[in-house]
mmCIF file of C-alpha atoms in Angstrom:
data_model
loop_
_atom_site.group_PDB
_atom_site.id
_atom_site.type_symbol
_atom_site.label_atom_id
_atom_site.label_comp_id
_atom_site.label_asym_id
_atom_site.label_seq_id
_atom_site.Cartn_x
_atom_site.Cartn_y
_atom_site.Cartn_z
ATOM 1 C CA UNK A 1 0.000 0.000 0.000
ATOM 2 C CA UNK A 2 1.681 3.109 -1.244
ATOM 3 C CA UNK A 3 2.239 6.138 1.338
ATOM 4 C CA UNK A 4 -0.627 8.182 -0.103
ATOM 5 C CA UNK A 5 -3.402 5.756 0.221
ATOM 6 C CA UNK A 6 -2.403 5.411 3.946
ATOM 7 C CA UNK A 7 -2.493 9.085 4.221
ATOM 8 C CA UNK A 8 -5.877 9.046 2.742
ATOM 9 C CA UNK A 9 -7.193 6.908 5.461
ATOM 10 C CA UNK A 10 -5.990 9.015 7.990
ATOM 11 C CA UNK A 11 -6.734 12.102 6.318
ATOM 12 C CA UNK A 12 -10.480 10.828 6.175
ATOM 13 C CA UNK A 13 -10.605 10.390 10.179
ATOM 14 C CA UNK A 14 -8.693 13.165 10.972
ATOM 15 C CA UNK A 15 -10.912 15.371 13.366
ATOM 16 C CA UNK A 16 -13.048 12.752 13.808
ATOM 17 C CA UNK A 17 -13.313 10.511 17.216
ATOM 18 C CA UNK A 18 -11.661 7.862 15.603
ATOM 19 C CA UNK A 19 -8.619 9.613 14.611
ATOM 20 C CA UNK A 20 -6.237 7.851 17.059
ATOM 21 C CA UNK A 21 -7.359 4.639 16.398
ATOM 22 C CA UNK A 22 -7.115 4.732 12.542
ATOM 23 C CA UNK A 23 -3.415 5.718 13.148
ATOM 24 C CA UNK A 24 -2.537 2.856 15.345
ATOM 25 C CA UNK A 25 -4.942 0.422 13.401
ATOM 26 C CA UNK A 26 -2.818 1.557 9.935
ATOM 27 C CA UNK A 27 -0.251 0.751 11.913
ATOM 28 C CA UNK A 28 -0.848 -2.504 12.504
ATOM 29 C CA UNK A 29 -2.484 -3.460 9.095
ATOM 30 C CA UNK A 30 1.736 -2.511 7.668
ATOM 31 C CA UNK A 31 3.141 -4.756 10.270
ATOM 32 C CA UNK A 32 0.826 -7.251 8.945
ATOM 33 C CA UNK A 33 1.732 -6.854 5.765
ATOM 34 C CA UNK A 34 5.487 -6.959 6.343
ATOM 35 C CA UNK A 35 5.586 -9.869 8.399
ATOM 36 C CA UNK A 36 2.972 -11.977 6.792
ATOM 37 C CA UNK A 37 1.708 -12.564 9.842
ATOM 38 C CA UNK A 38 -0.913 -11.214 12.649
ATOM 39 C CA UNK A 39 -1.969 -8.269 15.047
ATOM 40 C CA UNK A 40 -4.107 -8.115 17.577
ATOM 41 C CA UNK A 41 -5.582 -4.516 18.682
ATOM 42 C CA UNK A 42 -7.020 -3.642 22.240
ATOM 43 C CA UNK A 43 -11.076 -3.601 22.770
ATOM 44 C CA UNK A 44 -12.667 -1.653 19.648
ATOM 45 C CA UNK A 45 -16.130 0.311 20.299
ATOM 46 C CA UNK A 46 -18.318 -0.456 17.200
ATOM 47 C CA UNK A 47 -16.941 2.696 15.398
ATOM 48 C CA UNK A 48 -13.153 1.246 15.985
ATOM 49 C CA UNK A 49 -14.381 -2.092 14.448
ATOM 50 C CA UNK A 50 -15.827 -0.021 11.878
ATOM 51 C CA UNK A 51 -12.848 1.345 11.231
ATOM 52 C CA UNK A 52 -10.430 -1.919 11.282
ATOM 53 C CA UNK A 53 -12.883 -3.176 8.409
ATOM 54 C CA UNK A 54 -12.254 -0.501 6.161
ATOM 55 C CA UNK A 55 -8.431 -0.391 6.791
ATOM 56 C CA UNK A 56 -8.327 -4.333 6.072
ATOM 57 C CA UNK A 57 -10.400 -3.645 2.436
ATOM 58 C CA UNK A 58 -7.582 -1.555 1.428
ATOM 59 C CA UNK A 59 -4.724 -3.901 2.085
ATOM 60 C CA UNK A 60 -4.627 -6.576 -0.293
ATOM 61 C CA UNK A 61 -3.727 -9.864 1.163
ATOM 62 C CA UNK A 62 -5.161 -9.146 5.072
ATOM 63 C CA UNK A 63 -7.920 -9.721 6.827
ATOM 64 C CA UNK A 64 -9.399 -8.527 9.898
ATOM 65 C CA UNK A 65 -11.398 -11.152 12.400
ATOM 66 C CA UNK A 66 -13.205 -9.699 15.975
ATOM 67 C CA UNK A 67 -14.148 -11.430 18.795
ATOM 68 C CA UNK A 68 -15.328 -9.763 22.203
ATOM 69 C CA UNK A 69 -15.302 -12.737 24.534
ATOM 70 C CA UNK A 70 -18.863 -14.139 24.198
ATOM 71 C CA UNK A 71 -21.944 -13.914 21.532
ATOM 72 C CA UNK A 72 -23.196 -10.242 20.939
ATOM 73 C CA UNK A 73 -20.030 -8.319 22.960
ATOM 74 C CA UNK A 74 -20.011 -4.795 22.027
ATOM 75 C CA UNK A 75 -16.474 -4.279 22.423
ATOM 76 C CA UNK A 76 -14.343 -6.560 20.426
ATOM 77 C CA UNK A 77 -10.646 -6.791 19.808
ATOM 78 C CA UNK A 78 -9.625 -6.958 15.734
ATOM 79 C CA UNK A 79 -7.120 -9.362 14.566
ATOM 80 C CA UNK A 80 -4.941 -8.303 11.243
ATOM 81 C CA UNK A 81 -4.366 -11.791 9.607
ATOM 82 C CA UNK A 82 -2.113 -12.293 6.312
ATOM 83 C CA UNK A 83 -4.014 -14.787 4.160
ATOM 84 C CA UNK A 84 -1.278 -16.781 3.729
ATOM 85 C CA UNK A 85 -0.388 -17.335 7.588
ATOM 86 C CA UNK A 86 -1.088 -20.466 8.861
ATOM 87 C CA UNK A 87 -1.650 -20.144 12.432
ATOM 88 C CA UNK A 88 -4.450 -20.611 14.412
ATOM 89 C CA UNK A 89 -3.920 -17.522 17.017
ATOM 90 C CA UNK A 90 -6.483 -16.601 19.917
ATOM 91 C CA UNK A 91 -7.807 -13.246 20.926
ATOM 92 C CA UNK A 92 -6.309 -13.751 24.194
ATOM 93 C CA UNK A 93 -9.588 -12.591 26.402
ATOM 94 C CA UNK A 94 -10.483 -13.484 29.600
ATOM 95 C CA UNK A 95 -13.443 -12.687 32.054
ATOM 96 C CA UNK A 96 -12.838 -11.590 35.531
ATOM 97 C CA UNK A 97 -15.630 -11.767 38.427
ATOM 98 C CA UNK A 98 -15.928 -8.905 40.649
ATOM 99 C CA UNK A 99 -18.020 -9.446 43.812
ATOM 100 C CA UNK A 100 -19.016 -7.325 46.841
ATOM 101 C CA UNK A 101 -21.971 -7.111 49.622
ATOM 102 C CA UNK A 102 -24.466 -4.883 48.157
ATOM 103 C CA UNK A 103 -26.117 -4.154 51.445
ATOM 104 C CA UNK A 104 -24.256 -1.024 51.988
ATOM 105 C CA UNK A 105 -23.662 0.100 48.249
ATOM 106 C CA UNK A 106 -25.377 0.002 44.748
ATOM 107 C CA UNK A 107 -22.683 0.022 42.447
ATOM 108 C CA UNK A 108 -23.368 0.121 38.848
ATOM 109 C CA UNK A 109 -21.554 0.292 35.280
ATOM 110 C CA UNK A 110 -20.278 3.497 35.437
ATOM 111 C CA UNK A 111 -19.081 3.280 39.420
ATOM 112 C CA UNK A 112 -16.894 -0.346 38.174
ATOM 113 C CA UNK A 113 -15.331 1.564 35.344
ATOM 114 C CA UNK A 114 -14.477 4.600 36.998
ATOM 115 C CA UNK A 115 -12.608 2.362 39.238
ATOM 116 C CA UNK A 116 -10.840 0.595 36.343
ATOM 117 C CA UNK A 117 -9.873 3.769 35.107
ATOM 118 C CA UNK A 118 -8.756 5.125 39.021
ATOM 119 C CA UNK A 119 -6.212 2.521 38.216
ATOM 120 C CA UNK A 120 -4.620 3.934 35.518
ATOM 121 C CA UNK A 121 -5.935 1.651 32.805
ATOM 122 C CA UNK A 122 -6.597 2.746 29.052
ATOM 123 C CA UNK A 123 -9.920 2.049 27.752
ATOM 124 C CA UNK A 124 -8.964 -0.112 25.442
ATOM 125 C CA UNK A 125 -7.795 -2.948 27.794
ATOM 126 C CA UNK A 126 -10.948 -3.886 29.029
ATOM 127 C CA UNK A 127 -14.448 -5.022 26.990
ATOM 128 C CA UNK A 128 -17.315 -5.453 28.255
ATOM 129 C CA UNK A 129 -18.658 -4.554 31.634
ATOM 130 C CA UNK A 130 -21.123 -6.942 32.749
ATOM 131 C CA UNK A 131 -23.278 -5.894 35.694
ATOM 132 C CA UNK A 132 -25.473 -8.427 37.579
ATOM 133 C CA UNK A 133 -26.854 -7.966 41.296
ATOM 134 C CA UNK A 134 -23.653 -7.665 43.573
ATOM 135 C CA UNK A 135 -21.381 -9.029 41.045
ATOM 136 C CA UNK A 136 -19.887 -7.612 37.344
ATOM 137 C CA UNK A 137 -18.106 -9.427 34.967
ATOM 138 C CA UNK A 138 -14.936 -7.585 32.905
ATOM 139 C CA UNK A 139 -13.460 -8.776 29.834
ATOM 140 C CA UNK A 140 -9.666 -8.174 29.646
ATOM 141 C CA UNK A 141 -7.349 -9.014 27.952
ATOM 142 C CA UNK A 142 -4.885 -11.583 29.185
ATOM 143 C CA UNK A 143 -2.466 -9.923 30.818
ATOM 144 C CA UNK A 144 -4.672 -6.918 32.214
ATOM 145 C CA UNK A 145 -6.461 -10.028 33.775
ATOM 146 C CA UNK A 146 -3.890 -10.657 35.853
ATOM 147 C CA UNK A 147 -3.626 -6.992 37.094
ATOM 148 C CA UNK A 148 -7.271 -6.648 38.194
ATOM 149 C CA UNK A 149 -6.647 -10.036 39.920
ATOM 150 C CA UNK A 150 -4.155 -8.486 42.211
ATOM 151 C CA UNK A 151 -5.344 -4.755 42.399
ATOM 152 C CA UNK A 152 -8.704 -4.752 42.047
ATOM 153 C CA UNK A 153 -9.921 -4.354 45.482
ATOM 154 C CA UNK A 154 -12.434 -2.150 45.614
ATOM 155 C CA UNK A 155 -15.018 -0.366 43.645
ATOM 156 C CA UNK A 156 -15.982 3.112 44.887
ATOM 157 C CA UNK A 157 -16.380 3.038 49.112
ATOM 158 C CA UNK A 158 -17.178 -1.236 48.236
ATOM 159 C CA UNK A 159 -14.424 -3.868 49.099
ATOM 160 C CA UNK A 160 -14.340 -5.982 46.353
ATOM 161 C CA UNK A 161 -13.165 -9.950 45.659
ATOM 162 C CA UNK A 162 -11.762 -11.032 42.264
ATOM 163 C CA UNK A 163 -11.913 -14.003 40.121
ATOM 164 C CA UNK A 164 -10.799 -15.622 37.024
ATOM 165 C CA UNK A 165 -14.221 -16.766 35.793
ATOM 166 C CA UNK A 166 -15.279 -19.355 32.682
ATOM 167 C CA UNK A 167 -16.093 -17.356 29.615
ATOM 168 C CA UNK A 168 -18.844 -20.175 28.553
ATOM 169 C CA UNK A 169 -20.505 -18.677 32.181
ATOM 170 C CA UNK A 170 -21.495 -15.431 29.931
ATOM 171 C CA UNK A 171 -24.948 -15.564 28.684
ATOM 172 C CA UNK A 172 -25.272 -14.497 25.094
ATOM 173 C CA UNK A 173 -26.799 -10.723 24.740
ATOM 174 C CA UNK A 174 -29.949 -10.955 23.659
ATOM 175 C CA UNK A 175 -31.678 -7.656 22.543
ATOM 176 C CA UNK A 176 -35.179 -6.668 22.155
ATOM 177 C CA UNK A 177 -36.079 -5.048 19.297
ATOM 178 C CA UNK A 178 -38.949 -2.740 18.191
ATOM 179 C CA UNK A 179 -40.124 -2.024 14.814
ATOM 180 C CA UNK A 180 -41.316 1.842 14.244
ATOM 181 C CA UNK A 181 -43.070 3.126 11.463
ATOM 182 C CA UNK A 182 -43.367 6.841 11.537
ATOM 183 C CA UNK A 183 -43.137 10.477 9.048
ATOM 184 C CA UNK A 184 -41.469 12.858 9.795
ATOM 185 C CA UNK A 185 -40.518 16.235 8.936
ATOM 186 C CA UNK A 186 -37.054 16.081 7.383
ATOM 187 C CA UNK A 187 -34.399 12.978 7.979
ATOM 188 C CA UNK A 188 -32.852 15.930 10.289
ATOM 189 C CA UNK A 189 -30.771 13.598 13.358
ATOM 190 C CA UNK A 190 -33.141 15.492 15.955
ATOM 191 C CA UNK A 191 -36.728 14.588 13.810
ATOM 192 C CA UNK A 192 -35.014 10.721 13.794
ATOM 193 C CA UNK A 193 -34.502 10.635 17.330
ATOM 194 C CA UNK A 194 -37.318 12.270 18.478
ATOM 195 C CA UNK A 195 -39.680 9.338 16.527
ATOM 196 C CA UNK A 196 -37.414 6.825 17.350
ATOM 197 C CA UNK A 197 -37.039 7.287 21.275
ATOM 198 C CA UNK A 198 -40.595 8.803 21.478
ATOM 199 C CA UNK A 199 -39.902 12.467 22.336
ATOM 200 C CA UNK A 200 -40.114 15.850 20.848
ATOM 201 C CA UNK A 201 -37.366 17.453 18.638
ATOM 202 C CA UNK A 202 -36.846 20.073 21.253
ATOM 203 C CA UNK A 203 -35.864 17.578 23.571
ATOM 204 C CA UNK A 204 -33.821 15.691 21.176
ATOM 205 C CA UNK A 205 -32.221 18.692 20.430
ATOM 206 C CA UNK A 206 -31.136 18.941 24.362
ATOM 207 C CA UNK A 207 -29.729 15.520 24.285
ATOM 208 C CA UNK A 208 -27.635 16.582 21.241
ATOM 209 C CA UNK A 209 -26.477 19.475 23.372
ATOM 210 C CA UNK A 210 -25.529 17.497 26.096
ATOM 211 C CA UNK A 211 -23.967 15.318 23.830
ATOM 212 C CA UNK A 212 -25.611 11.742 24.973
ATOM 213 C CA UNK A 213 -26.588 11.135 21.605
ATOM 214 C CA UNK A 214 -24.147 9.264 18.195
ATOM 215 C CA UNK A 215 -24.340 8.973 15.167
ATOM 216 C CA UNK A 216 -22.159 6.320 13.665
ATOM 217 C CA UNK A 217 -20.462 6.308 16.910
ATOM 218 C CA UNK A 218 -19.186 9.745 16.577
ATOM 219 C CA UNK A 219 -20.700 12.591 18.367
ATOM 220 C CA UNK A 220 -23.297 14.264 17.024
ATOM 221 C CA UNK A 221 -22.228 17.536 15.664
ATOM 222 C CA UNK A 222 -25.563 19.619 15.185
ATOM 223 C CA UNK A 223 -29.418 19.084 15.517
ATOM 224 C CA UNK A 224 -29.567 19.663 12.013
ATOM 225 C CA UNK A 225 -26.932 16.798 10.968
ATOM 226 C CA UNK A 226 -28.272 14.730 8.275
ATOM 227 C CA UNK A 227 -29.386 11.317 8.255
ATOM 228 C CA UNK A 228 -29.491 7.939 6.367
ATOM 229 C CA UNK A 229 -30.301 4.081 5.171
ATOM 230 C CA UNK A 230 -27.940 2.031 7.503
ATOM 231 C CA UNK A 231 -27.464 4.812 9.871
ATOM 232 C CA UNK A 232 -27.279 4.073 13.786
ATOM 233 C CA UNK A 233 -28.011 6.238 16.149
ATOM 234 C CA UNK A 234 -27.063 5.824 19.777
ATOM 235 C CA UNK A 235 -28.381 6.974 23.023
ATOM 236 C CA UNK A 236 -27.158 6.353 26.589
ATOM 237 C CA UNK A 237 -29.400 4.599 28.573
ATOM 238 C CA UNK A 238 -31.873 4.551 26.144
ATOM 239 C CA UNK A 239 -30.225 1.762 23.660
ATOM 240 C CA UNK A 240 -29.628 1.964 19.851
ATOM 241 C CA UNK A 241 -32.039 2.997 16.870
ATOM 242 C CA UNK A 242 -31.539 2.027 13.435
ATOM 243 C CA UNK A 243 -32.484 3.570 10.302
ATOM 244 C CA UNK A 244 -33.425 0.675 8.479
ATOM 245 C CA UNK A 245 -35.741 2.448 5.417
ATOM 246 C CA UNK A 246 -36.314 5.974 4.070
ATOM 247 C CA UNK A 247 -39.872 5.324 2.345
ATOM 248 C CA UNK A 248 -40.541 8.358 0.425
ATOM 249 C CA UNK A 249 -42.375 11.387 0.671
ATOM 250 C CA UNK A 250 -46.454 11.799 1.830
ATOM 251 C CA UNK A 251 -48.999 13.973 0.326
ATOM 252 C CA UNK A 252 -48.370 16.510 2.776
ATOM 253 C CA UNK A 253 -44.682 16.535 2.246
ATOM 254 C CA UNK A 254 -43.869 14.394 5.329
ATOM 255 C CA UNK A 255 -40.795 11.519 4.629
ATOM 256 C CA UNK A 256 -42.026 8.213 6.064
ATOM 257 C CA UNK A 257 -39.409 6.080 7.853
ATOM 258 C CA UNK A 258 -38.784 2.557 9.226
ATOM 259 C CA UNK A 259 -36.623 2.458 11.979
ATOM 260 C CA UNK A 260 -35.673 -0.219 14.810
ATOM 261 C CA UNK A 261 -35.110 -0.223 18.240
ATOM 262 C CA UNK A 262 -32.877 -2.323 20.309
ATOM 263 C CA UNK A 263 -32.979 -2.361 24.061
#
């Protein structure tokens, strides 16, 4: 791959949330290609894995596998594989079990990775953050593993007791989905949201500005930010919405849409 076609990657990211990771994912896709043989990144967010797939179309010769630990895993690590390699290499993932005595404390996502983080680790070391009554399970890679076995001890004011656990003990994510018909007034990012999360495009508009709301993974930039087929949109706390059809216009100049839902 010549010098300006990687610069055209980058170039197309640059500014962009994923700007950092196309760099080191380019990266890795040339040491690939030099060695003939494979890479393995840290935990990608959809938009990352997004990313790794169209760096691996534009290097003849690689591919790029995922795998986030268990069925449905949002974060996934990418491996760059030469075609003609003939290993069989592993993703290297494990799951640890944090527990604690949730009689004193509710601790939830956001308390177990701000404690992950207290620890000085980089986001894209750990997967997955899988809450369940007084225990979570974190996917980590192999070596961070061993870390949060040792130095993991508590979780905001919560003592805390760590585990190597079995990843066959996950349970498969399974999401529910809704199917929404609606019109709306222009494919505007605040008209889609407000349909698809059942609110008003003034409040959508608020979420924009308080930037809980993606598009594509990247943060929205502007209420008026336009939309498409194929396009996911992403709230916290109020799951993902995809736009799966734009249907046309109405008689009275409305655009009817068919989104989904996931939960």
């Amino acid at each position: 791959m010549s010098s300006e076609q990687r610069e055209k990657i980058i170039r197309f990211y640059k500014g962009t949330e994923g700007a950092e990771t196309a760099v080191k994912l380019v990266d890795m896709a040339e040491q690939v290609q030099r060695s003939q043989k494979f890479r393995i990144s840290g935990f990608l967010d959809p938009y990352g894995q997004e990313i790794a797939e169209t760096i691996a179309a534009n290097y003849p010769g690689i591919r790029v596998d995922f795998e986030g630990g268990y069925p449905g895993a949002e974060r996934q690590r990418a491996m760059f594989i030469d075609n003609t390699f003939g290993g069989n290499p592993g993703f290297d993932i494990v799951v640890i079990k944090a527990s604690w005595n949730g009689q004193y404390e509710h601790i939830g996502h956001r308390d177990v990775l701000g404690a992950l983080m207290g620890q000085g680790i980089e986001r894209d070391r750990i997967g997955d953050i899988l809450m369940s009554g007084e225990t979570c399970r974190i996917l980590a890679d192999d070596k961070m593993g061993a870390f949060l076995l040792d130095n993991l001890t508590q979780i905001g004011r919560s003592g805390v007791s760590c585990e190597l656990d079995d990843l066959a003990n996950i349970t498969p994510k399974e999401e529910r989905c809704k199917e929404i018909k609606a019109t709306v007034a222009s494919l505007r990012v605040d008209s889609i949201a407000a349909a698809g999360y059942g609110s008003s495009r003034s409040r959508a508009a608020s979420d924009i500005a308080a930037d809980k709301l993606k598009l594509n993974w990247q943060p929205v930039k502007s209420a008026s930010q336009s939309v498409k087929e194929g396009d996911v949109l992403s709230m916290r706390g109020r799951g993902r919405l995809e736009v799966v059809e734009v249907r046309g216009s109405t008689k009275k100049g409305r655009i009817g849409v068919l989104l989904k839902r996931y939960f």
